Short mmCIF file of C-alpha atoms in Angstrom, two decimals:
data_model
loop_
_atom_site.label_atom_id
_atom_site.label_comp_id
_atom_site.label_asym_id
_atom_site.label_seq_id
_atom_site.Cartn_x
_atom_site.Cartn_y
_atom_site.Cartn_z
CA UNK A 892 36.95 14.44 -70.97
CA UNK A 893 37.72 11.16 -69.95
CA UNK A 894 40.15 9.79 -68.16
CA UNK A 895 43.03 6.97 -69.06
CA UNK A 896 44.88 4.76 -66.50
CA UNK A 897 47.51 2.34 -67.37
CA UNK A 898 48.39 -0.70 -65.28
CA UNK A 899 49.84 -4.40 -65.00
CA UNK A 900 48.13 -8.16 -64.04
CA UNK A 901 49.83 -10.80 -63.34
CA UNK A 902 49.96 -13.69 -66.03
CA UNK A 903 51.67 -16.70 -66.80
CA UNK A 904 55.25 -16.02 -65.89
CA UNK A 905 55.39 -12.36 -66.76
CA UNK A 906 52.89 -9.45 -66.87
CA UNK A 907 49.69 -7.90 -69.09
CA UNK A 908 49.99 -4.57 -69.60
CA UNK A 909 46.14 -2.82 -69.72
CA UNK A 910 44.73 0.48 -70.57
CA UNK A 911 41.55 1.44 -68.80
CA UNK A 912 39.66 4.95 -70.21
CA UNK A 913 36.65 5.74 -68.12
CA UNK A 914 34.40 8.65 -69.04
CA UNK A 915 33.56 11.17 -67.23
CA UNK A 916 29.65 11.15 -67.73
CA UNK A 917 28.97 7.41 -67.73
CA UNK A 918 25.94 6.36 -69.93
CA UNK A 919 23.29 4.18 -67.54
CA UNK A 920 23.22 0.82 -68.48
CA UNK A 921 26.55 1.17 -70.94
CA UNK A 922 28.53 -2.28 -70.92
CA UNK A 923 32.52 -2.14 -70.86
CA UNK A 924 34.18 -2.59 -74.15
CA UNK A 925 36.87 -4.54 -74.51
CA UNK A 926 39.61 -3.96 -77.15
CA UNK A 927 41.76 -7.01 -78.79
CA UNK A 928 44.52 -6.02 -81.44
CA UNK A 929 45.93 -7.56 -84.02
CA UNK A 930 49.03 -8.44 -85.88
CA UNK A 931 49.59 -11.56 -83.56
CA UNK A 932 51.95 -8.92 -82.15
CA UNK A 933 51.15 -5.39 -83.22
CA UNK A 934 50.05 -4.21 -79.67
CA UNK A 935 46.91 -1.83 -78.94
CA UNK A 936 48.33 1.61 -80.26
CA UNK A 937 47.13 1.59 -84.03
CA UNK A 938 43.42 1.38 -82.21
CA UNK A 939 44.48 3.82 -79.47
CA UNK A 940 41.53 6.18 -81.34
CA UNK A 941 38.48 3.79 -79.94
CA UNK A 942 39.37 5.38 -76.43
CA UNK A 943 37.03 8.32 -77.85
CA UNK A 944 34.25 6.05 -77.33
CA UNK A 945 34.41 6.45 -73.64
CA UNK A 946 32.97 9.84 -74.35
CA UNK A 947 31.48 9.53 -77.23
CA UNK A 948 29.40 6.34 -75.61
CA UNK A 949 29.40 7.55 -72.14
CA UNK A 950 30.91 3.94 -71.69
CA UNK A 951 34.35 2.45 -70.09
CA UNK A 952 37.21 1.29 -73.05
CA UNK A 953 39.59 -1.41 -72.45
CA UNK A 954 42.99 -1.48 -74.09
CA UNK A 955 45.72 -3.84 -73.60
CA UNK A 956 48.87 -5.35 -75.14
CA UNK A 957 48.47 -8.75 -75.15
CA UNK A 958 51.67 -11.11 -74.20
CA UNK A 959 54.41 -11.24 -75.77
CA UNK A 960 54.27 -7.67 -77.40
CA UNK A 961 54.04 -3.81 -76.74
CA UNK A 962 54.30 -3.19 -72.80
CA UNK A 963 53.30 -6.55 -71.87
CA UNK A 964 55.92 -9.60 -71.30
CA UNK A 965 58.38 -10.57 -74.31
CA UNK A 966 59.35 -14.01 -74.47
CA UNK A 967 61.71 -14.51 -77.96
CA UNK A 968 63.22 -17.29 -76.60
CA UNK A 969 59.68 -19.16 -75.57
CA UNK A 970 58.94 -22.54 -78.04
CA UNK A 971 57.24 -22.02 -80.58
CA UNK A 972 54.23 -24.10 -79.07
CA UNK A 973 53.45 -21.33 -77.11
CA UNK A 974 52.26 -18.90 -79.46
CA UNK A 975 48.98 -20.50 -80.42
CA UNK A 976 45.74 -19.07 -79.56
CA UNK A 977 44.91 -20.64 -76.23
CA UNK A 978 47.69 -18.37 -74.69
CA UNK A 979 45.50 -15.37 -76.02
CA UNK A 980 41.84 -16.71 -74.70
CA UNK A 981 43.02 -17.33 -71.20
CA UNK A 982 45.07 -14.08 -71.36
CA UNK A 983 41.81 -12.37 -72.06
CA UNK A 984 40.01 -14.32 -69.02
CA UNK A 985 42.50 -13.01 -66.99
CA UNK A 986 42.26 -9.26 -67.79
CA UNK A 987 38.44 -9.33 -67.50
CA UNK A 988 39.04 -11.68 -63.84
CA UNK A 989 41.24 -8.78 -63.20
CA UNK A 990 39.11 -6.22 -63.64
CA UNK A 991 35.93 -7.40 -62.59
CA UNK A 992 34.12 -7.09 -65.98
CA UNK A 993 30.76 -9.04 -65.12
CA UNK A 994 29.36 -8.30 -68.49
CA UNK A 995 31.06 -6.58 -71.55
CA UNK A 996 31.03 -5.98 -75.04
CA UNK A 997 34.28 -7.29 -77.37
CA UNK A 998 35.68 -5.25 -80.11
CA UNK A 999 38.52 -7.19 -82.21
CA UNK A 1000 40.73 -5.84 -85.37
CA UNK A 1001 42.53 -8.42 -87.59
CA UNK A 1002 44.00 -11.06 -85.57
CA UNK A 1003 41.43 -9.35 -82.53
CA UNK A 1004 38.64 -10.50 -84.65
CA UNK A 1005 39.62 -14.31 -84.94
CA UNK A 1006 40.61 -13.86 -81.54
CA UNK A 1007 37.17 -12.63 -80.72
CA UNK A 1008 35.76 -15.51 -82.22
CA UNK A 1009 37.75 -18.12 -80.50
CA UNK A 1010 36.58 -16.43 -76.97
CA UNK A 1011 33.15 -16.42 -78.53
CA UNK A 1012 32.62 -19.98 -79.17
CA UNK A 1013 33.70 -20.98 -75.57
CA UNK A 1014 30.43 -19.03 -74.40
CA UNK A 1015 31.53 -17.22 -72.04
CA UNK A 1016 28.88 -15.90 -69.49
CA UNK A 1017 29.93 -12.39 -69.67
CA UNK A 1018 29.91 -11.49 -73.49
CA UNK A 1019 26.76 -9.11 -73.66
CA UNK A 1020 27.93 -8.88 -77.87
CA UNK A 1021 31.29 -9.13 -80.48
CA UNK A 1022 32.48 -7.03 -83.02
CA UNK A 1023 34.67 -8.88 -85.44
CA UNK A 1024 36.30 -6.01 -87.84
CA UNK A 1025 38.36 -6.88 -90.84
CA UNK A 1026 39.15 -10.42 -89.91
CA UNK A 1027 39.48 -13.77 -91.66
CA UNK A 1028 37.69 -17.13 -90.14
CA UNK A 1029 40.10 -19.26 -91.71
CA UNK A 1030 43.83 -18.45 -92.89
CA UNK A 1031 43.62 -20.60 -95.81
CA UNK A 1032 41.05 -17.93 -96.84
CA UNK A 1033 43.01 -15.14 -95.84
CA UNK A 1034 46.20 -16.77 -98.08
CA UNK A 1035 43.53 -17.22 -101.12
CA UNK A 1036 41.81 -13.80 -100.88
CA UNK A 1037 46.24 -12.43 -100.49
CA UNK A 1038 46.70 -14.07 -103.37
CA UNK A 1039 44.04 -12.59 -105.47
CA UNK A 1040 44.75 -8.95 -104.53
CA UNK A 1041 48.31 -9.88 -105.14
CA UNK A 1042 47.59 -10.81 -108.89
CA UNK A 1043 46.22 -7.44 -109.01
CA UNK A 1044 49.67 -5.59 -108.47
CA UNK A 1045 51.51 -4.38 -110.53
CA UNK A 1046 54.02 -6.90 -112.67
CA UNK A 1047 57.13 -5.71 -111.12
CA UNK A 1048 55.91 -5.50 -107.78
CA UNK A 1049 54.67 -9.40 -108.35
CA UNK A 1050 57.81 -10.22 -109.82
CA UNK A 1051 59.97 -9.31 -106.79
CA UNK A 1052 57.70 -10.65 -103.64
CA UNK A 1053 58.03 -14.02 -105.48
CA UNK A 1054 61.46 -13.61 -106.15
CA UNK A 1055 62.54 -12.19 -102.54
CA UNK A 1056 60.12 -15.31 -101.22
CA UNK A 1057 61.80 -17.81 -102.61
CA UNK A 1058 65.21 -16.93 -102.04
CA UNK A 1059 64.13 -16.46 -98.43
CA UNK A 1060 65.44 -12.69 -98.68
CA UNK A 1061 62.12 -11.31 -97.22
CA UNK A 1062 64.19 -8.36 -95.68
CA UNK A 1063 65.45 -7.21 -98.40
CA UNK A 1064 65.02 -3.43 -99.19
CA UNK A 1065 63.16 -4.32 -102.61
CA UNK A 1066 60.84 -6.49 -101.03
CA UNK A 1067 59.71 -4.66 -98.51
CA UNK A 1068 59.20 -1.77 -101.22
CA UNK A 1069 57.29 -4.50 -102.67
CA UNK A 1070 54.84 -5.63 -99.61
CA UNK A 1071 54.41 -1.51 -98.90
CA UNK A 1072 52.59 -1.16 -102.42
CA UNK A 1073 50.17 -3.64 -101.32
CA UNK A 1074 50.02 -1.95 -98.13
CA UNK A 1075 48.80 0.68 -99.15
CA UNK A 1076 46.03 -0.59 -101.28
CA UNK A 1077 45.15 -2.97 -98.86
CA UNK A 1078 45.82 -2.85 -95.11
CA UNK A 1079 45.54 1.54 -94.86
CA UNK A 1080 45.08 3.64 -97.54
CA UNK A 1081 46.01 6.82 -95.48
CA UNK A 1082 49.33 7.83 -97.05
CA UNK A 1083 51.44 8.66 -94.90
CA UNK A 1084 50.62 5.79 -92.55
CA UNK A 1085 49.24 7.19 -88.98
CA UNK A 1086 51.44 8.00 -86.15
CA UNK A 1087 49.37 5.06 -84.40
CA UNK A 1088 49.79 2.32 -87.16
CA UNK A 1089 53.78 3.42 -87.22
CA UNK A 1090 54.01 2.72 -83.76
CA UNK A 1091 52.37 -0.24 -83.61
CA UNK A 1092 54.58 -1.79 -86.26
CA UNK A 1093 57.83 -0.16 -85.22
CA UNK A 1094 57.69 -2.20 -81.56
CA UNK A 1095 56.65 -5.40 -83.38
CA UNK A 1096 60.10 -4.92 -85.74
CA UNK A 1097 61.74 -4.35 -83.18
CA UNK A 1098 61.03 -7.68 -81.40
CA UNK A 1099 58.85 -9.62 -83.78
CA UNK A 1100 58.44 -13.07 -81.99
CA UNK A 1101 54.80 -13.67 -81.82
CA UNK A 1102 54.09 -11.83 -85.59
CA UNK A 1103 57.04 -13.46 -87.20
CA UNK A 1104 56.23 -16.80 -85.18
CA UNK A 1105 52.27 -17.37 -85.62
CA UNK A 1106 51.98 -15.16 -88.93
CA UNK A 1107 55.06 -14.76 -90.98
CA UNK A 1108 57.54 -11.86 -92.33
CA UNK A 1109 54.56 -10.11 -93.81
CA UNK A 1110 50.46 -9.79 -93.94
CA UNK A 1111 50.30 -12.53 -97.00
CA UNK A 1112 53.41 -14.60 -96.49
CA UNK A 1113 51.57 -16.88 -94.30
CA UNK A 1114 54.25 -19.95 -93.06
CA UNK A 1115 53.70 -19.49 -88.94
CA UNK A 1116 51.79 -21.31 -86.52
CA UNK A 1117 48.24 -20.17 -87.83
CA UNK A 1118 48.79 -21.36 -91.10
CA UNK A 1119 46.14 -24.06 -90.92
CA UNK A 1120 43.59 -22.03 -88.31
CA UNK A 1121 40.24 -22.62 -89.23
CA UNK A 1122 37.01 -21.47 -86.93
CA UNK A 1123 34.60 -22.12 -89.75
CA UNK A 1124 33.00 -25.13 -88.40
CA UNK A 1125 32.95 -24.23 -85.35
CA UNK A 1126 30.67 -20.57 -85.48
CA UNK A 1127 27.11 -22.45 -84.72
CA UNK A 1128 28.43 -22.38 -81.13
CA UNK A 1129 28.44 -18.60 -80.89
CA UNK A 1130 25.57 -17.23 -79.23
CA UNK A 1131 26.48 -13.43 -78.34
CA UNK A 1132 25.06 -10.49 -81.23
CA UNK A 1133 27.89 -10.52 -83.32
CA UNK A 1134 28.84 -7.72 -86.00
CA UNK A 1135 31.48 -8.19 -89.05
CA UNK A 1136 33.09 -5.26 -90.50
CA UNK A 1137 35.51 -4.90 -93.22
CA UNK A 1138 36.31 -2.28 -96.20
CA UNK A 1139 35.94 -2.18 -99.61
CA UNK A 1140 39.16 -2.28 -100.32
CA UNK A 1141 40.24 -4.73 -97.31
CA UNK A 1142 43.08 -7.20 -97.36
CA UNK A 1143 40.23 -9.26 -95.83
CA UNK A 1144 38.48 -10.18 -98.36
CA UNK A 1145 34.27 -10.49 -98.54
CA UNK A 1146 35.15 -14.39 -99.05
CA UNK A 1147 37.60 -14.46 -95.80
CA UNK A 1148 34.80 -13.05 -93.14
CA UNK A 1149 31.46 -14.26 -95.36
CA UNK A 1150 31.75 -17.58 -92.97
CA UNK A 1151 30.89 -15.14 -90.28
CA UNK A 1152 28.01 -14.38 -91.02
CA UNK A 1153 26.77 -17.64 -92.69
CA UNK A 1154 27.68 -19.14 -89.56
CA UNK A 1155 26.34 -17.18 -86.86
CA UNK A 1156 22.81 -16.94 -85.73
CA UNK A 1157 21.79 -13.50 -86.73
CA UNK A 1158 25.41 -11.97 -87.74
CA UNK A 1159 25.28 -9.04 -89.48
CA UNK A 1160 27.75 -7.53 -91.48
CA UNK A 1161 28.60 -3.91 -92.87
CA UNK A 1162 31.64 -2.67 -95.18
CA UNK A 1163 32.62 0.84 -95.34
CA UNK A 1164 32.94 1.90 -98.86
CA UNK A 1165 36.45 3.14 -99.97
CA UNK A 1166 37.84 1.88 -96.68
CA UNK A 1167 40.70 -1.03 -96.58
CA UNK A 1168 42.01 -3.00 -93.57
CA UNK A 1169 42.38 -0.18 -90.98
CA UNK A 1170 38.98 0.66 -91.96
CA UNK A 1171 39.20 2.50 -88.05
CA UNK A 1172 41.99 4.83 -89.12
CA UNK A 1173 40.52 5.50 -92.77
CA UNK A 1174 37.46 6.43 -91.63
CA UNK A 1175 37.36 6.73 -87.67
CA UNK A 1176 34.30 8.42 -86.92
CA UNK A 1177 32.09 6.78 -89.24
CA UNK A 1178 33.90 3.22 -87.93
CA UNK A 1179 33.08 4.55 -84.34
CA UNK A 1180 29.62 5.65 -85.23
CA UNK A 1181 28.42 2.09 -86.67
CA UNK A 1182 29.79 -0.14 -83.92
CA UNK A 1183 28.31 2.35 -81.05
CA UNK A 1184 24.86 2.16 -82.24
CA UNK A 1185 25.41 -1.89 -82.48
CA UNK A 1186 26.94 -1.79 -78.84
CA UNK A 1187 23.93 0.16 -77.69
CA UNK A 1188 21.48 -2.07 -79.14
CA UNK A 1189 23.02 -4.72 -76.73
CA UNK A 1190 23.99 -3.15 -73.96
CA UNK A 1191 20.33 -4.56 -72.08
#
């Protein structure tokens, strides 16, 4: 079995809290992975389950919560300028300075996935490949594709998100009876939701600051920070392998991560039929088995 140690760095004026599983029959030649989660906010444990790659892979798994969430640093009272994505691509620098990492791969859910990209177009020396799984490349995208799935509900579940959004009563009880229906079409279809997706959401309630402050209240009520993020034109600077993943079902829609792979040089893409946004919860070995054997094919 392998073996998990948790730990802190140093960064800005707080701390990064990190997960490091190393197995205990290393494969030769097997790069470091390197986990980034979502949300902005959501911390690491809804993709606690891609440890098992350390033994399935024979190779060493990465975890940590990035700032401002989970068992890193909270900063609620931090200006709002501060939650933008630079924070998150030097946070990242740091935790592979920290560590050593002279060559990895990158694995990024969600948010992790346009935060993937962003480290990806600065080059970096070290990234042997990227992963980008259910993720949008532009938000204006991700609002358009939230809107469509939206017209899909049913009227009464339509009826009050708009309602609740325009009085501004997004916590209401209704509402968020509302945003769980689309939920659970669209962001995990496993009903009940997993231990690790619960957890994951339950610290970001309890101190929302970078979710509420760079997303919004909820996964399609889009008014924070990365309202107008856009990576499109920027992808012909990515050089590492890159894989997109999403499900059939996925709150990402095909036209949110198509840019991807248009943009790329030799992106390739692969959705998991009957799968939605936590396509790695839905369907975790078959989501484990298809980025291994793209890892593997660029771990030389």
């Amino acid at each position: 079995m392998s073996t998990s140690t948790a730990a802190t760095l140093p960064f800005r004026d707080g701390h990064t809290w990190y997960q490091v599983t190393t197995p205990d029959e290393p494969r030769p030649g097997a790069l470091p992975l390197v986990v980034l989660h979502g949300g902005p906010g959501m911390a690491h444990d809804y993709l606690r389950n891609l440890a098992a790659l350390a033994d399935e892979t024979g190779r060493t798994v990465v975890h940590y919560d990035q700032f401002g969430c989970g068992r890193s640093s909270h900063r609620p009272d931090a200006p709002v300028e501060t939650w933008v994505p630079q924070l998150f691509v030097d946070e990242f620098e740091a935790v592979v300075v920290h560590l050593g990492l002279e060559r990895f791969h990158v694995l990024g859910q969600s948010w992790g996935g346009m935060l993937g990209a962003e480290i990806a177009v600065r080059e970096p020396a070290g990234l042997a490949s990227l992963a980008i799984c259910n993720s949008p490349a532009s938000m204006q995208l991700w609002v358009d594709g939230a809107a469509e799935l939206r017209a899909q509900l049913p009227a009464d579940v339509q009826e009050a998100l708009l309602r609740h959004e325009g009085a501004g009563t997004t916590g209401d009880p209704e509402y968020l009876a509302a945003t769980q229906v689309f939920y659970e079409r669209h962001v995990c279809r496993v009903v009940p939701m997993p231990r690790d997706f619960v957890d994951s959401e339950e610290q970001m309630e309890a101190e929302p600051t970078v979710y509420h402050t760079m997303n919004g209240p909820n996964e399609f009520h889009v008014i924070g920070t990365m309202r107008d993020w856009t990576i499109v034109g920027r992808l012909p600077s990515v050089t590492a392998p890159t894989l997109v993943v999403a499900g059939e079902h996925d709150e990402a829609t095909p036209a949110t991560w198509q840019p991807f792979v248009d943009g790329i040089d030799g992106a390739v893409s692969h959705v998991f039929p009957g799968a939605s946004h936590c396509t790695h919860l839905e369907q975790p070995e078959e989501f484990r088995r298809v980025v291994a054997g793209f890892f593997a094919d660029h771990d030389a």
